[in-house]
XYZ file of N, CA and C in Angstrom:
294
model
N -11.034 -2.191 7.760
C -10.227 -3.138 6.765
C -9.359 -1.906 5.872
N -8.020 -2.313 6.059
C -7.033 -1.341 5.434
C -6.414 -1.897 4.315
N -6.713 -1.584 3.105
C -6.128 -2.132 1.741
C -5.309 -1.438 0.995
N -4.532 -2.101 0.242
C -3.559 -1.481 -1.010
C -4.129 -2.004 -2.366
N -3.220 -1.272 -3.160
C -3.677 -1.966 -4.668
C -2.477 -1.235 -5.470
N -2.588 -1.674 -6.653
C -1.325 -0.743 -7.621
C -2.165 -1.260 -8.741
N -1.480 -0.192 -10.023
C -1.656 -0.629 -11.059
C -0.491 0.072 -11.745
N 0.187 -0.603 -12.891
C 1.721 -0.077 -13.642
C 1.170 -0.114 -14.922
N 1.426 1.081 -15.701
C 1.362 0.884 -17.077
C 2.125 -0.008 -17.841
N 1.918 -0.711 -18.709
C 2.695 -1.653 -19.373
C 4.096 -1.369 -19.667
N 4.453 -0.216 -20.151
C 5.929 -0.084 -20.226
C 6.885 0.106 -19.193
N 6.236 0.220 -17.752
C 6.993 0.179 -16.935
C 6.618 -1.224 -15.884
N 6.354 -2.052 -16.641
C 5.738 -3.375 -15.671
C 7.040 -4.121 -15.543
N 7.459 -5.090 -14.783
C 8.264 -5.925 -14.346
C 9.661 -5.222 -14.006
N 9.649 -4.139 -13.353
C 10.878 -3.295 -12.700
C 10.627 -2.912 -11.048
N 9.782 -3.749 -10.584
C 9.673 -3.788 -8.962
C 8.843 -2.786 -8.340
N 8.105 -1.681 -9.595
C 7.621 -0.669 -8.820
C 6.390 -0.813 -8.232
N 5.585 -1.902 -8.496
C 4.272 -2.177 -7.490
C 4.792 -2.725 -6.199
N 5.825 -3.526 -6.278
C 6.609 -4.473 -4.933
C 6.710 -3.080 -4.073
N 7.519 -2.000 -4.854
C 7.928 -0.901 -3.943
C 6.774 -0.033 -3.269
N 6.111 0.134 -4.112
C 4.748 1.023 -3.706
C 4.312 0.350 -2.508
N 3.817 -1.084 -2.924
C 3.215 -1.976 -1.620
C 3.959 -1.809 -0.481
N 5.395 -2.032 -0.433
C 6.127 -2.272 0.615
C 5.898 -0.406 1.365
N 5.890 0.678 0.617
C 5.774 1.968 1.147
C 4.445 2.234 1.852
N 3.561 1.491 1.184
C 2.169 1.722 1.866
C 2.252 0.875 3.233
N 2.722 -0.011 3.016
C 2.493 -1.296 4.339
C 3.449 -0.514 5.542
N 4.391 0.236 5.370
C 5.405 0.984 6.188
C 4.753 2.044 6.470
N 3.732 2.957 5.820
C 2.888 3.838 6.401
C 1.896 3.436 7.373
N 1.230 2.258 6.978
C 0.171 1.995 7.515
C 0.680 1.443 9.014
N 1.703 0.691 9.223
C 1.942 -0.322 10.204
C 1.820 0.664 11.706
N 1.677 1.873 11.561
C 1.706 2.453 13.001
C 0.278 2.606 13.466
N -0.798 2.452 12.199
C -2.398 2.500 12.841
C -2.941 1.340 12.745
N -2.500 0.159 11.835
C -3.083 -0.737 11.528
C -2.450 -2.395 11.904
N -2.968 -3.139 12.209
C -2.630 -4.463 12.455
C -2.258 -5.502 10.842
N -3.182 -5.120 10.037
C -3.016 -5.774 8.804
C -3.384 -4.834 7.803
N -2.729 -5.153 6.331
C -3.214 -4.592 5.157
C -3.281 -5.532 4.189
N -4.599 -4.949 3.639
C -4.929 -6.212 2.649
C -4.772 -5.805 0.942
N -4.596 -6.856 0.225
C -4.472 -6.313 -1.230
C -5.358 -7.528 -1.830
N -6.161 -7.270 -2.852
C -7.426 -7.950 -3.364
C -7.103 -8.099 -4.965
N -6.219 -8.417 -5.197
C -5.882 -8.844 -6.857
C -6.863 -9.625 -7.439
N -7.176 -9.734 -8.667
C -7.852 -10.458 -9.231
C -7.275 -12.171 -9.183
N -8.283 -12.835 -9.644
C -7.240 -14.297 -9.514
C -6.975 -14.625 -10.872
N -7.135 -13.898 -11.510
C -6.564 -13.985 -13.164
C -5.515 -13.215 -13.327
N -4.955 -12.567 -12.362
C -3.831 -11.701 -12.467
C -2.437 -12.176 -11.792
N -1.754 -13.138 -12.618
C -0.722 -13.765 -11.845
C 0.278 -12.926 -11.549
N 0.572 -11.860 -12.268
C 1.868 -10.691 -11.580
C 1.239 -10.231 -10.150
N 0.228 -9.586 -9.890
C -0.208 -9.160 -8.909
C -0.169 -10.165 -7.592
N -0.660 -11.379 -7.712
C -0.552 -12.290 -6.765
C 0.754 -12.681 -6.415
N 1.447 -12.843 -7.340
C 2.836 -13.262 -7.044
C 3.882 -11.801 -6.357
N 3.339 -10.716 -6.502
C 3.846 -9.630 -5.671
C 3.383 -9.803 -4.411
N 2.182 -10.245 -4.106
C 1.594 -10.416 -2.781
C 2.282 -11.658 -2.112
N 2.725 -12.720 -2.955
C 3.131 -13.758 -2.198
C 4.850 -13.361 -2.031
N 5.389 -12.508 -2.754
C 6.892 -12.350 -2.754
C 7.113 -11.062 -1.425
N 5.884 -10.439 -1.041
C 6.175 -9.446 0.155
C 5.731 -10.141 1.284
N 5.424 -11.434 1.445
C 5.157 -11.740 2.708
C 3.717 -11.931 3.048
N 2.398 -11.538 1.994
C 1.224 -11.603 2.074
C 0.667 -13.039 2.509
N -0.141 -13.329 3.166
C -0.732 -14.611 3.466
C -1.901 -14.722 2.754
N -2.271 -15.690 2.039
C -3.409 -15.907 1.195
C -4.578 -16.265 2.232
N -5.734 -15.556 2.171
C -6.917 -15.714 3.300
C -7.959 -16.317 2.435
N -8.553 -16.068 1.309
C -9.319 -16.938 0.753
C -9.489 -16.037 -0.606
N -10.503 -16.767 -1.714
C -10.854 -16.251 -2.790
C -12.234 -15.451 -2.338
N -12.766 -14.322 -3.045
C -13.776 -13.721 -2.490
C -14.161 -12.799 -3.710
N -15.461 -12.273 -3.626
C -15.822 -11.496 -4.764
C -15.797 -9.949 -4.101
N -15.105 -9.110 -4.840
C -14.796 -7.790 -4.340
C -15.412 -6.732 -5.566
N -16.002 -5.691 -5.106
C -16.828 -4.612 -5.541
C -15.919 -3.907 -6.014
N -15.372 -3.583 -7.066
C -14.646 -2.405 -7.948
C -14.759 -2.471 -9.412
N -14.998 -1.534 -9.687
C -15.795 -0.516 -9.300
C -16.950 -0.375 -8.792
N -17.581 0.731 -8.006
C -18.841 0.075 -7.096
C -19.766 -0.311 -8.358
N -20.715 -1.330 -8.206
C -21.514 -1.812 -8.624
C -21.300 -3.174 -9.727
N -19.978 -3.430 -9.776
C -19.106 -4.406 -10.638
C -18.340 -5.225 -9.812
N -18.385 -6.504 -9.604
C -17.864 -7.374 -8.777
C -16.959 -8.095 -9.739
N -15.510 -8.618 -8.999
C -14.617 -9.258 -9.802
C -14.179 -10.385 -8.610
N -14.018 -11.602 -9.380
C -13.176 -12.574 -8.296
C -11.692 -12.380 -7.690
N -11.434 -12.397 -6.765
C -10.175 -11.775 -6.260
C -9.605 -12.930 -5.225
N -8.504 -12.568 -4.799
C -7.683 -13.205 -3.821
C -7.483 -12.435 -2.584
N -7.962 -12.677 -1.427
C -7.789 -11.849 -0.206
C -6.545 -12.088 0.279
N -5.343 -11.285 -0.091
C -4.352 -11.407 0.660
C -4.260 -10.595 1.896
N -3.411 -11.084 2.997
C -3.287 -10.198 4.239
C -2.014 -10.065 4.888
N -1.322 -8.924 5.059
C -0.102 -8.812 5.537
C 0.090 -8.427 7.042
N 0.581 -9.104 7.699
C 0.798 -8.975 9.329
C 1.551 -7.738 9.511
N 1.322 -6.668 9.722
C 2.579 -5.544 9.920
C 2.939 -5.489 10.982
N 2.733 -6.456 12.156
C 3.465 -6.599 13.371
C 4.954 -6.947 12.756
N 4.997 -8.063 11.841
C 6.079 -8.527 11.529
C 7.139 -7.741 11.047
N 6.858 -6.936 10.567
C 7.536 -5.691 9.986
C 8.170 -4.870 11.069
N 7.633 -5.041 12.202
C 7.987 -4.288 13.521
C 9.036 -5.030 14.039
N 9.333 -6.152 13.835
C 10.162 -7.299 14.178
C 11.159 -7.297 13.441
N 11.471 -6.743 12.153
C 12.732 -6.720 11.137
C 12.705 -7.412 10.248
N 11.191 -7.910 10.143
C 11.037 -8.662 8.819
C 11.826 -8.404 7.303
N 12.129 -9.087 6.523
C 13.100 -8.929 5.257
C 12.249 -8.044 4.473
N 10.958 -8.445 4.513
C 9.920 -7.712 3.338
C 9.929 -6.286 3.251
N 10.483 -5.685 4.470
C 10.287 -4.423 4.316
C 11.502 -3.499 3.872
N 12.635 -4.302 3.514
C 13.518 -3.416 2.831
C 13.398 -2.833 1.645
N 14.528 -1.781 1.510
C 14.246 -0.890 0.553
C 14.417 -1.605 -1.113
N 14.191 -0.892 -1.921
C 14.534 -1.362 -3.181
C 14.468 -0.200 -4.091
N 15.893 -0.287 -4.963
C 15.969 0.856 -6.282
C 15.129 0.478 -7.246
N 14.213 1.561 -7.687
C 13.708 1.181 -9.054
C 13.755 2.277 -10.037
N 14.285 1.763 -11.217
C 15.005 2.681 -11.990
C 13.659 2.818 -13.352
N 13.336 4.040 -13.756
C 12.277 4.184 -14.725
C 12.955 4.640 -16.013
């Protein structure tokens, strides 16, 4: 399974940085993988919104081990990378101002 994740410091949140990073990660993965997964906490509405915005599909809730030995309740989001090869809009570029 190929996965991505992000963590943006509070002063930089809300500027599209996480969405841009996830887009770049997906673009790099599409040559080798069919899907990329993200596992944001069910209690993290911002990260779940990013997954939805970028076209990820919600697979299910699950228990995710991170860090090792510690489990948290997450949503398993999956993005079909073959869609990007067909020119889907989620793979567009975006300018991020810091």
